Amino acid sequence: MTTPTVDHGAALTERVIASVEAEPHRLILDYAPWAGPWLDGPPEPVPADVLATATFPSGRPLPPSLRRWLAFDGGFFRRFGWIGPDRRFTPRPLGRLARDTLGDGWGGVYDALSARFDECFLLPGGSDSRRVLATGEPDDHGEYPVFALDVDDIPCIELMYPGLDVYLADTAGLITCQGRGYSALAEDRTYGRRMHTHARNAFGGELHEDCLP
């Protein structure tokens, strides 16, 4: 694993937490008030003894970004369906998640990818598109990729962020994604290497895959 920097993993997430603590009740997404504020009341830290042994249902380890965020607040991820009342993670295969959020018509085109992306979590963002973290092979910082599911033209899945850490930082306004398209960060000096690592693991080096019915 590479040496942590302020631009990756738990250290980047720490910067996001500082920005949220400064304005805890600002909206997560200005264009989507339904997503609500970053904090809906006081932070709800996950107890340290619970976090110490926490893994995903598959047995895969939590990424450093998620572990650091949960030490600060578990309410955010409970609101978006990551964690059930029993404090257990509640992932879905990609096809099931897509059907639940896009309907059976559009969502069904992702069923064929469920075996490859068998443990997925929805993140707020997009309008016709969706943001999905999928566990699997982590990058050098221990982070899992975040994809965009887009059904506007030809349904596709495209790599968007190299990890939850960068998703949170971009959503909080701490970084700026230059370029066009969902996978613009593939050309970024800081995050490009991580993006291409996930591209190799997920799509054989490509940044997206069309999902034809």
CSV table of C-alpha atoms in Angstrom, one decimal:
chain,number,residue,atom,x,y,z
A,1,MET,CA,0.0,0.0,0.0
A,2,THR,CA,1.3,3.5,-0.9
A,3,THR,CA,2.2,6.1,1.7
A,4,PRO,CA,-0.9,8.0,2.7
A,5,THR,CA,-1.2,11.7,1.7
A,6,VAL,CA,-3.8,14.4,2.2
A,7,ASP,CA,-5.1,13.6,-1.2
A,8,HIS,CA,-6.2,10.0,-0.6
A,9,GLY,CA,-8.0,7.7,1.8
A,10,ALA,CA,-8.5,8.5,5.4
A,11,ALA,CA,-6.5,11.7,5.2
A,12,LEU,CA,-8.7,13.1,2.4
A,13,THR,CA,-11.8,12.0,4.3
A,14,GLU,CA,-10.5,13.9,7.3
A,15,ARG,CA,-10.5,17.0,5.2
A,16,VAL,CA,-14.1,16.3,4.2
A,17,ILE,CA,-15.1,15.8,7.8
A,18,ALA,CA,-13.5,19.2,8.7
A,19,SER,CA,-15.6,20.9,6.0
A,20,VAL,CA,-18.8,19.2,7.1
A,21,GLU,CA,-18.1,20.1,10.8
A,22,ALA,CA,-17.8,23.8,9.6
A,23,GLU,CA,-21.2,23.6,7.9
A,24,PRO,CA,-23.0,20.5,9.1
A,25,HIS,CA,-26.4,21.3,7.8
A,26,ARG,CA,-25.6,22.4,4.3
A,27,LEU,CA,-27.1,20.3,1.5
A,28,ILE,CA,-25.0,17.4,0.2
A,29,LEU,CA,-26.2,18.3,-3.4
A,30,ASP,CA,-27.4,21.8,-4.3
A,31,TYR,CA,-29.3,20.4,-7.3
A,32,ALA,CA,-31.0,17.6,-5.3
A,33,PRO,CA,-32.5,18.8,-2.0
A,34,TRP,CA,-34.0,15.3,-1.5
A,35,ALA,CA,-30.6,14.1,-0.5
A,36,GLY,CA,-30.7,16.3,2.6
A,37,PRO,CA,-27.9,17.8,4.6
A,38,TRP,CA,-24.5,16.2,5.4
A,39,LEU,CA,-25.6,15.8,9.0
A,40,ASP,CA,-29.2,15.3,10.0
A,41,GLY,CA,-28.7,16.2,13.7
A,42,PRO,CA,-25.6,15.5,15.8
A,43,PRO,CA,-22.9,13.1,14.4
A,44,GLU,CA,-23.5,9.4,15.3
A,45,PRO,CA,-20.1,7.8,15.6
A,46,VAL,CA,-19.9,4.0,15.2
A,47,PRO,CA,-18.4,2.6,18.3
A,48,ALA,CA,-14.7,1.9,18.0
A,49,ASP,CA,-15.1,-1.8,19.1
A,50,VAL,CA,-17.7,-2.3,16.4
A,51,LEU,CA,-15.4,-0.7,13.7
A,52,ALA,CA,-12.4,-2.7,14.8
A,53,THR,CA,-13.9,-5.9,13.5
A,54,ALA,CA,-16.2,-4.5,10.8
A,55,THR,CA,-16.1,-6.0,7.3
A,56,PHE,CA,-18.5,-6.1,4.4
A,57,PRO,CA,-20.8,-9.2,4.2
A,58,SER,CA,-18.4,-10.7,1.6
A,59,GLY,CA,-15.6,-10.5,4.1
A,60,ARG,CA,-13.9,-7.7,2.1
A,61,PRO,CA,-12.3,-5.0,4.3
A,62,LEU,CA,-13.8,-1.6,4.7
A,63,PRO,CA,-11.9,1.1,2.7
A,64,PRO,CA,-10.0,3.6,4.9
A,65,SER,CA,-12.3,6.4,3.8
A,66,LEU,CA,-15.4,4.6,5.0
A,67,ARG,CA,-13.8,3.5,8.3
A,68,ARG,CA,-12.8,7.1,9.0
A,69,TRP,CA,-16.2,8.5,8.1
A,70,LEU,CA,-18.0,5.9,10.3
A,71,ALA,CA,-15.8,6.8,13.2
A,72,PHE,CA,-17.2,10.3,12.7
A,73,ASP,CA,-20.8,9.6,11.7
A,74,GLY,CA,-22.8,6.5,10.8
A,75,GLY,CA,-26.1,8.4,10.1
A,76,PHE,CA,-25.1,9.5,6.6
A,77,PHE,CA,-24.8,5.9,5.4
A,78,ARG,CA,-27.8,4.7,7.3
A,79,ARG,CA,-29.9,7.3,5.5
A,80,PHE,CA,-28.8,6.0,2.1
A,81,GLY,CA,-29.4,2.4,2.9
A,82,TRP,CA,-25.9,1.1,3.5
A,83,ILE,CA,-26.5,0.0,7.1
A,84,GLY,CA,-29.6,-1.7,8.5
A,85,PRO,CA,-31.1,-1.2,12.0
A,86,ASP,CA,-28.9,-4.1,13.3
A,87,ARG,CA,-25.8,-2.1,12.2
A,88,ARG,CA,-25.1,-4.7,9.5
A,89,PHE,CA,-24.2,-3.6,5.9
A,90,THR,CA,-26.9,-4.1,3.4
A,91,PRO,CA,-25.3,-4.3,-0.1
A,92,ARG,CA,-27.1,-5.4,-3.3
A,93,PRO,CA,-25.9,-7.0,-6.5
A,94,LEU,CA,-25.6,-4.4,-9.2
A,95,GLY,CA,-28.7,-5.6,-11.1
A,96,ARG,CA,-30.9,-5.6,-8.0
A,97,LEU,CA,-29.7,-2.1,-7.0
A,98,ALA,CA,-30.3,-0.8,-10.6
A,99,ARG,CA,-33.8,-2.3,-10.7
A,100,ASP,CA,-34.6,-0.8,-7.3
A,101,THR,CA,-33.5,2.7,-8.3
A,102,LEU,CA,-34.1,2.8,-12.1
A,103,GLY,CA,-37.1,0.4,-12.4
A,104,ASP,CA,-37.2,-3.0,-14.0
A,105,GLY,CA,-37.0,-1.7,-17.6
A,106,TRP,CA,-33.8,0.3,-17.4
A,107,GLY,CA,-32.4,-1.4,-14.3
A,108,GLY,CA,-32.7,-4.9,-15.8
A,109,VAL,CA,-30.0,-4.2,-18.4
A,110,TYR,CA,-27.5,-4.4,-15.5
A,111,ASP,CA,-28.5,-7.9,-14.3
A,112,ALA,CA,-25.7,-9.5,-16.4
A,113,LEU,CA,-23.1,-7.6,-14.4
A,114,SER,CA,-24.4,-8.8,-11.0
A,115,ALA,CA,-21.9,-11.7,-10.8
A,116,ARG,CA,-19.0,-9.3,-11.4
A,117,PHE,CA,-20.3,-6.5,-9.1
A,118,ASP,CA,-22.0,-8.6,-6.4
A,119,GLU,CA,-21.7,-6.1,-3.5
A,120,CYS,CA,-22.8,-2.6,-4.3
A,121,PHE,CA,-24.0,0.5,-2.4
A,122,LEU,CA,-25.9,3.5,-3.7
A,123,LEU,CA,-24.5,7.0,-3.2
A,124,PRO,CA,-26.4,10.3,-3.7
A,125,GLY,CA,-25.8,12.0,-7.0
A,126,GLY,CA,-27.0,12.3,-10.6
A,127,SER,CA,-30.5,12.7,-12.0
A,128,ASP,CA,-31.1,10.1,-14.7
A,129,SER,CA,-27.8,8.5,-13.7
A,130,ARG,CA,-26.8,6.8,-10.4
A,131,ARG,CA,-23.6,6.7,-8.3
A,132,VAL,CA,-22.7,3.2,-7.1
A,133,LEU,CA,-19.7,2.0,-5.0
A,134,ALA,CA,-18.8,-1.6,-5.8
A,135,THR,CA,-16.5,-3.6,-3.6
A,136,GLY,CA,-14.0,-6.0,-5.2
A,137,GLU,CA,-10.3,-5.5,-5.9
A,138,PRO,CA,-9.1,-2.4,-4.0
A,139,ASP,CA,-6.5,0.1,-5.4
A,140,ASP,CA,-3.2,0.9,-3.8
A,141,HIS,CA,-4.9,3.0,-1.2
A,142,GLY,CA,-7.4,0.3,-0.2
A,143,GLU,CA,-10.3,2.1,-1.9
A,144,TYR,CA,-13.0,0.6,-4.1
A,145,PRO,CA,-14.3,2.3,-7.2
A,146,VAL,CA,-17.4,4.4,-7.6
A,147,PHE,CA,-19.3,4.0,-10.9
A,148,ALA,CA,-21.9,6.0,-12.8
A,149,LEU,CA,-24.9,4.1,-14.2
A,150,ASP,CA,-26.2,6.0,-17.2
A,151,VAL,CA,-29.4,5.1,-19.2
A,152,ASP,CA,-29.8,8.4,-21.0
A,153,ASP,CA,-28.7,7.0,-24.4
A,154,ILE,CA,-27.0,3.6,-24.6
A,155,PRO,CA,-27.1,2.2,-21.0
A,156,CYS,CA,-23.6,1.9,-19.6
A,157,ILE,CA,-21.6,1.7,-16.5
A,158,GLU,CA,-18.6,4.0,-16.3
A,159,LEU,CA,-15.8,4.5,-13.8
A,160,MET,CA,-16.3,7.9,-12.1
A,161,TYR,CA,-14.3,8.0,-8.9
A,162,PRO,CA,-11.3,5.9,-7.7
A,163,GLY,CA,-12.8,5.6,-4.2
A,164,LEU,CA,-15.3,6.9,-1.7
A,165,ASP,CA,-12.7,9.3,-0.5
A,166,VAL,CA,-12.6,11.2,-3.8
A,167,TYR,CA,-16.4,11.0,-4.2
A,168,LEU,CA,-16.8,12.6,-0.8
A,169,ALA,CA,-14.2,15.3,-1.5
A,170,ASP,CA,-15.7,16.2,-4.9
A,171,THR,CA,-19.3,16.2,-3.5
A,172,ALA,CA,-18.1,18.5,-0.6
A,173,GLY,CA,-16.4,20.8,-3.1
A,174,LEU,CA,-12.8,20.2,-2.0
A,175,ILE,CA,-11.6,19.1,-5.4
A,176,THR,CA,-12.5,20.0,-8.9
A,177,CYS,CA,-12.8,17.5,-11.7
A,178,GLN,CA,-11.3,18.9,-14.9
A,179,GLY,CA,-12.4,17.6,-18.3
A,180,ARG,CA,-15.6,16.2,-19.6
A,181,GLY,CA,-17.5,13.0,-19.0
A,182,TYR,CA,-17.9,10.8,-16.0
A,183,SER,CA,-14.4,9.4,-16.1
A,184,ALA,CA,-12.6,12.8,-16.4
A,185,LEU,CA,-10.5,11.9,-13.4
A,186,ALA,CA,-8.7,9.3,-15.4
A,187,GLU,CA,-6.6,12.1,-16.8
A,188,ASP,CA,-6.0,13.8,-13.4
A,189,ARG,CA,-2.4,14.0,-12.2
A,190,THR,CA,-3.4,13.0,-8.7
A,191,TYR,CA,-6.1,10.4,-9.3
A,192,GLY,CA,-5.4,9.1,-12.8
A,193,ARG,CA,-3.3,6.2,-11.7
A,194,ARG,CA,-5.9,4.9,-9.3
A,195,MET,CA,-8.6,5.3,-12.0
A,196,HIS,CA,-6.7,3.2,-14.4
A,197,THR,CA,-6.0,0.5,-11.8
A,198,HIS,CA,-9.8,0.2,-11.3
A,199,ALA,CA,-10.3,0.3,-15.1
A,200,ARG,CA,-8.0,-2.7,-15.5
A,201,ASN,CA,-9.7,-4.6,-12.7
A,202,ALA,CA,-13.3,-3.8,-13.9
A,203,PHE,CA,-13.2,-3.5,-17.6
A,204,GLY,CA,-10.0,-4.9,-18.9
A,205,GLY,CA,-8.5,-1.4,-19.1
A,206,GLU,CA,-11.5,0.4,-20.5
A,207,LEU,CA,-13.2,3.2,-18.5
A,208,HIS,CA,-16.7,2.0,-19.3
A,209,GLU,CA,-18.9,-0.8,-20.6
A,210,ASP,CA,-22.1,-0.6,-22.6
A,211,CYS,CA,-25.0,-2.6,-21.2
A,212,LEU,CA,-27.2,-3.6,-24.1
A,213,PRO,CA,-30.5,-5.3,-23.4
